Amino acid sequence: MIAIIDYVAGNVKSVANAVRRLGFETIITSDFEEIRNAEKVIFPGVGEASTAMKYLKQKNLEKLIPTLKQPFLGICLGQQLLCDFSEEGATKCLGIFDLKVKEFPSTDIVPHMGWNNLQKLQGPLFEGISEADNFYFVHSYYCEIGEFTTSECDYILPFSATLQKDNFYGTQFHPEKSGDVGSKILENFLKLK
């Protein structure tokens, strides 16, 4: 069973539909035990960092998430909340990735919205993926580059398109909105042991 964390952030249903299309059973839940006992966990997100963290704290999920041992995937805001701190609402986040989330400078159009390719691909999520492939992004804040960066994207400046530390993975782009190549990223995650 794949648990998709429901924390009043948008996009939960489209992630669930993308996972089901790949032949996996899902449950959309904010229940502590259901999340802890799931085979894998997906943490989607379209929303605002401080509001999302407030909801996680109401459900005690901010204590649960860092203790999980199964493969865990944060998407967009879900990736950002796995970092230490977000400039969005001056928010203390979950602290799994020792990185800051920063607001794009307004030297170009913000939010970053549309299709981009990635560079410096590393790790199991990218099996069967190349630097020529494009992914769909929509965000005004970005994760800085650091030791947990497994791919980069360049929009206004280079930033972490994906992150990994132990069983925790993150994508700044939306795999569920990225067509066949996004489905391949999800499939690679869902096949992790």
CSV table of C-alpha atoms in Angstrom, one decimal:
chain,number,residue,atom,x,y,z
A,1,MET,CA,0.0,0.0,0.0
A,2,ILE,CA,1.3,3.5,-1.0
A,3,ALA,CA,0.3,6.2,1.5
A,4,ILE,CA,-0.2,9.6,0.1
A,5,ILE,CA,-0.1,12.2,2.9
A,6,ASP,CA,-3.1,14.4,3.0
A,7,TYR,CA,-2.2,17.7,4.6
A,8,VAL,CA,-4.6,20.2,3.0
A,9,ALA,CA,-2.1,20.9,0.2
A,10,GLY,CA,-3.4,20.6,-3.3
A,11,ASN,CA,-2.5,18.0,-5.9
A,12,VAL,CA,-3.1,14.9,-3.7
A,13,LYS,CA,-5.7,13.4,-6.0
A,14,SER,CA,-3.7,13.8,-9.2
A,15,VAL,CA,-0.7,12.1,-7.5
A,16,ALA,CA,-2.9,9.3,-6.4
A,17,ASN,CA,-4.3,8.9,-9.9
A,18,ALA,CA,-0.8,8.8,-11.4
A,19,VAL,CA,0.2,6.0,-8.9
A,20,ARG,CA,-2.9,4.0,-9.6
A,21,ARG,CA,-2.3,4.2,-13.3
A,22,LEU,CA,1.0,2.4,-12.6
A,23,GLY,CA,-0.9,-0.4,-11.0
A,24,PHE,CA,-0.3,0.4,-7.3
A,25,GLU,CA,-2.9,0.7,-4.5
A,26,THR,CA,-3.0,4.0,-2.7
A,27,ILE,CA,-4.5,5.5,0.4
A,28,ILE,CA,-4.9,9.2,0.9
A,29,THR,CA,-4.4,9.7,4.6
A,30,SER,CA,-3.2,11.9,7.5
A,31,ASP,CA,-3.5,8.9,9.9
A,32,PHE,CA,-0.3,8.3,11.9
A,33,GLU,CA,-0.6,4.5,11.9
A,34,GLU,CA,-1.6,4.2,8.2
A,35,ILE,CA,1.4,6.3,7.2
A,36,ARG,CA,3.8,4.4,9.5
A,37,ASN,CA,2.7,1.0,8.2
A,38,ALA,CA,2.6,1.9,4.5
A,39,GLU,CA,5.1,0.2,2.1
A,40,LYS,CA,6.0,3.6,0.7
A,41,VAL,CA,5.0,7.2,1.4
A,42,ILE,CA,4.4,10.1,-1.0
A,43,PHE,CA,4.3,13.7,0.3
A,44,PRO,CA,2.8,15.8,-2.4
A,45,GLY,CA,2.3,19.5,-2.2
A,46,VAL,CA,1.0,22.6,-3.8
A,47,GLY,CA,0.6,25.3,-1.2
A,48,GLU,CA,2.3,27.6,1.3
A,49,ALA,CA,5.0,26.3,3.7
A,50,SER,CA,3.9,27.8,7.0
A,51,THR,CA,0.3,26.7,6.6
A,52,ALA,CA,1.4,23.2,5.6
A,53,MET,CA,3.8,22.9,8.6
A,54,LYS,CA,1.0,24.1,11.0
A,55,TYR,CA,-1.3,21.3,9.7
A,56,LEU,CA,1.5,18.7,10.0
A,57,LYS,CA,2.0,19.8,13.7
A,58,GLN,CA,-1.7,19.5,14.4
A,59,LYS,CA,-1.6,15.9,13.3
A,60,ASN,CA,1.8,15.2,15.0
A,61,LEU,CA,3.1,14.3,11.5
A,62,GLU,CA,6.2,16.5,12.0
A,63,LYS,CA,7.4,14.0,14.6
A,64,LEU,CA,6.5,10.9,12.5
A,65,ILE,CA,7.9,11.8,9.1
A,66,PRO,CA,11.6,12.1,10.1
A,67,THR,CA,11.4,8.6,11.8
A,68,LEU,CA,10.0,6.8,8.8
A,69,LYS,CA,12.3,4.0,7.3
A,70,GLN,CA,10.4,3.1,4.1
A,71,PRO,CA,11.0,4.9,0.8
A,72,PHE,CA,9.6,8.4,1.1
A,73,LEU,CA,9.0,10.9,-1.8
A,74,GLY,CA,8.4,14.6,-1.3
A,75,ILE,CA,7.0,16.5,-4.4
A,76,CYS,CA,7.4,20.3,-4.9
A,77,LEU,CA,6.3,21.8,-1.5
A,78,GLY,CA,6.7,18.3,-0.1
A,79,GLN,CA,10.5,18.4,-1.0
A,80,GLN,CA,10.8,21.9,0.4
A,81,LEU,CA,9.3,20.9,3.7
A,82,LEU,CA,11.9,18.2,4.1
A,83,CYS,CA,14.6,20.9,4.3
A,84,ASP,CA,15.6,22.9,7.4
A,85,PHE,CA,14.1,26.2,6.7
A,86,SER,CA,11.9,28.0,4.1
A,87,GLU,CA,11.9,31.7,3.5
A,88,GLU,CA,8.2,31.3,2.6
A,89,GLY,CA,6.6,32.5,5.9
A,90,ALA,CA,10.0,32.2,7.7
A,91,THR,CA,9.1,28.5,8.3
A,92,LYS,CA,11.1,26.0,10.3
A,93,CYS,CA,10.7,22.8,8.3
A,94,LEU,CA,11.3,19.1,9.0
A,95,GLY,CA,15.2,19.2,8.9
A,96,ILE,CA,15.8,16.0,7.0
A,97,PHE,CA,17.9,17.8,4.3
A,98,ASP,CA,20.3,20.3,5.7
A,99,LEU,CA,19.4,22.9,3.2
A,100,LYS,CA,17.5,26.2,3.0
A,101,VAL,CA,14.5,27.0,0.7
A,102,LYS,CA,14.9,30.5,-0.8
A,103,GLU,CA,12.7,32.8,-2.9
A,104,PHE,CA,13.7,33.3,-6.5
A,105,PRO,CA,15.0,36.8,-7.2
A,106,SER,CA,12.7,38.8,-9.4
A,107,THR,CA,15.2,39.1,-12.2
A,108,ASP,CA,13.0,36.9,-14.4
A,109,ILE,CA,9.4,35.7,-14.3
A,110,VAL,CA,8.4,34.2,-11.0
A,111,PRO,CA,6.9,31.7,-10.4
A,112,HIS,CA,9.1,29.4,-12.5
A,113,MET,CA,6.3,27.7,-14.5
A,114,GLY,CA,6.8,25.3,-17.4
A,115,TRP,CA,9.1,22.6,-18.8
A,116,ASN,CA,12.8,22.3,-18.0
A,117,ASN,CA,15.4,19.7,-18.4
A,118,LEU,CA,17.8,18.6,-15.6
A,119,GLN,CA,21.6,18.3,-15.3
A,120,LYS,CA,23.9,16.1,-13.2
A,121,LEU,CA,21.4,13.3,-12.7
A,122,GLN,CA,22.3,10.8,-10.0
A,123,GLY,CA,20.5,8.0,-8.2
A,124,PRO,CA,17.8,5.4,-8.7
A,125,LEU,CA,15.0,7.8,-9.6
A,126,PHE,CA,16.8,8.5,-12.9
A,127,GLU,CA,17.0,5.0,-14.3
A,128,GLY,CA,15.9,5.2,-17.9
A,129,ILE,CA,15.9,9.1,-17.8
A,130,SER,CA,18.3,11.4,-19.7
A,131,GLU,CA,19.3,15.1,-19.5
A,132,ALA,CA,17.3,15.6,-22.7
A,133,ASP,CA,14.1,14.8,-20.9
A,134,ASN,CA,11.9,17.6,-19.6
A,135,PHE,CA,9.9,18.0,-16.4
A,136,TYR,CA,7.0,20.3,-15.4
A,137,PHE,CA,7.8,22.9,-12.7
A,138,VAL,CA,5.6,25.5,-10.9
A,139,HIS,CA,7.3,27.2,-7.9
A,140,SER,CA,8.4,30.5,-6.5
A,141,TYR,CA,10.8,29.1,-4.0
A,142,TYR,CA,13.7,26.7,-4.6
A,143,CYS,CA,16.0,24.4,-2.6
A,144,GLU,CA,19.6,25.4,-2.6
A,145,ILE,CA,22.3,23.0,-4.0
A,146,GLY,CA,24.1,20.9,-1.4
A,147,GLU,CA,25.4,17.5,-0.6
A,148,PHE,CA,22.0,15.8,-1.0
A,149,THR,CA,21.4,17.3,-4.5
A,150,THR,CA,20.9,14.5,-7.1
A,151,SER,CA,20.0,16.7,-10.0
A,152,GLU,CA,20.0,20.4,-10.8
A,153,CYS,CA,17.8,22.7,-12.9
A,154,ASP,CA,18.8,26.2,-14.0
A,155,TYR,CA,16.1,28.9,-13.9
A,156,ILE,CA,17.3,32.3,-12.9
A,157,LEU,CA,20.0,30.4,-11.0
A,158,PRO,CA,20.9,26.7,-10.5
A,159,PHE,CA,18.9,24.9,-7.8
A,160,SER,CA,18.2,21.4,-6.5
A,161,ALA,CA,15.7,19.7,-8.8
A,162,THR,CA,15.9,16.5,-6.8
A,163,LEU,CA,17.3,15.5,-3.4
A,164,GLN,CA,18.1,12.2,-1.7
A,165,LYS,CA,19.3,11.2,1.8
A,166,ASP,CA,18.9,7.6,2.9
A,167,ASN,CA,15.2,6.6,2.3
A,168,PHE,CA,14.1,10.2,1.7
A,169,TYR,CA,13.8,11.5,-1.9
A,170,GLY,CA,12.5,14.8,-3.2
A,171,THR,CA,11.5,16.3,-6.6
A,172,GLN,CA,10.9,20.0,-7.1
A,173,PHE,CA,9.1,19.3,-10.4
A,174,HIS,CA,5.8,17.5,-10.5
A,175,PRO,CA,6.2,13.9,-11.8
A,176,GLU,CA,2.4,13.5,-11.9
A,177,LYS,CA,2.2,16.4,-14.4
A,178,SER,CA,5.3,15.5,-16.5
A,179,GLY,CA,3.9,12.9,-18.9
A,180,ASP,CA,5.6,9.7,-19.6
A,181,VAL,CA,9.0,10.8,-18.2
A,182,GLY,CA,7.3,11.8,-14.9
A,183,SER,CA,5.5,8.4,-14.8
A,184,LYS,CA,9.0,6.8,-15.1
A,185,ILE,CA,10.2,8.7,-12.1
A,186,LEU,CA,7.2,7.6,-10.1
A,187,GLU,CA,7.7,4.0,-11.3
A,188,ASN,CA,11.4,4.1,-10.3
A,189,PHE,CA,10.4,5.3,-6.8
A,190,LEU,CA,7.7,2.7,-6.4
A,191,LYS,CA,10.1,-0.1,-7.3
A,192,LEU,CA,12.6,0.9,-4.6
A,193,LYS,CA,13.2,-1.7,-1.9
